[in-house]
Amino acid sequence: MAGTDRAERGDSSHALPAIFAAGLLCGVMDITAAFLLAWIPNHVPPLRLLQGIASGLLGRASFQHGWTTGTLGLAFHFLIAFTAAGVFYAASRKLPALLDHPWFAGVGYALVIYGVMYWIVMPLSRLHRGPVTLSSALTAIITHIVCVGLPISLVIHRFARR
């Protein structure tokens, strides 16, 4: 709805609360899914997974510094979640269809985030990941839809409708 007024869409005073809420929910859901999907089937403890995130910047040395690099990995994870929420919020100001159709927008955004993270960011990082299989790709895509795209889209949608 291109003619919807600013009050219905949400003004800039809602930007930070919307981005914070969307980023926090996305970050918590995504890291919880990562912990469960790594720990249960593969016995990868949460600390090692967090160090793996930090290894994107630090390389293999990340695994030698315990909770220091684990905490850094968690900070990187949430920085990415808040950035993804901020980008979606900014895009939703220019593309009203993202707010008009939050379920479709969330799924589409999840696919974009998956593509950027797995096919651009990770290959350019110092993270060494194993081969991509159909099963691992589908798991990552579904996780991004449920834990990243939809939470961000639905939270931003909710704030915009106040």
C-alpha angles and dihedrals in degrees: 000000000000094000096057111126125243094253092058094047093046125255129240092272087073095050100092097041090047094048092044094049094044094045093046094049092045092047095049094045094045096047091046090052090047092051092049095044093047101037103043103047099024104027092233107156119227093248092057091048091052090048087051090058090050089048088071085077103022102036122213092336086076090077093060100062106064119208093355092072092032089060090046089053091051090050090051090049093054092042088058092046093050091045091052090050091048093050091050091048091051092046091049090058090059099034110046091185088075088065095037093055106028096164094054091039091052094052092045092047091049090055091049092049091047091051094048095045099042101034103032114017100039096046089050093048129080091249113121109211130179125249118298113247128188089249095051092045093050091047091051093047094049090046090051091050095048100034105029118020101037097043091049094045096045095046093048088047091052093050091046092055096056 
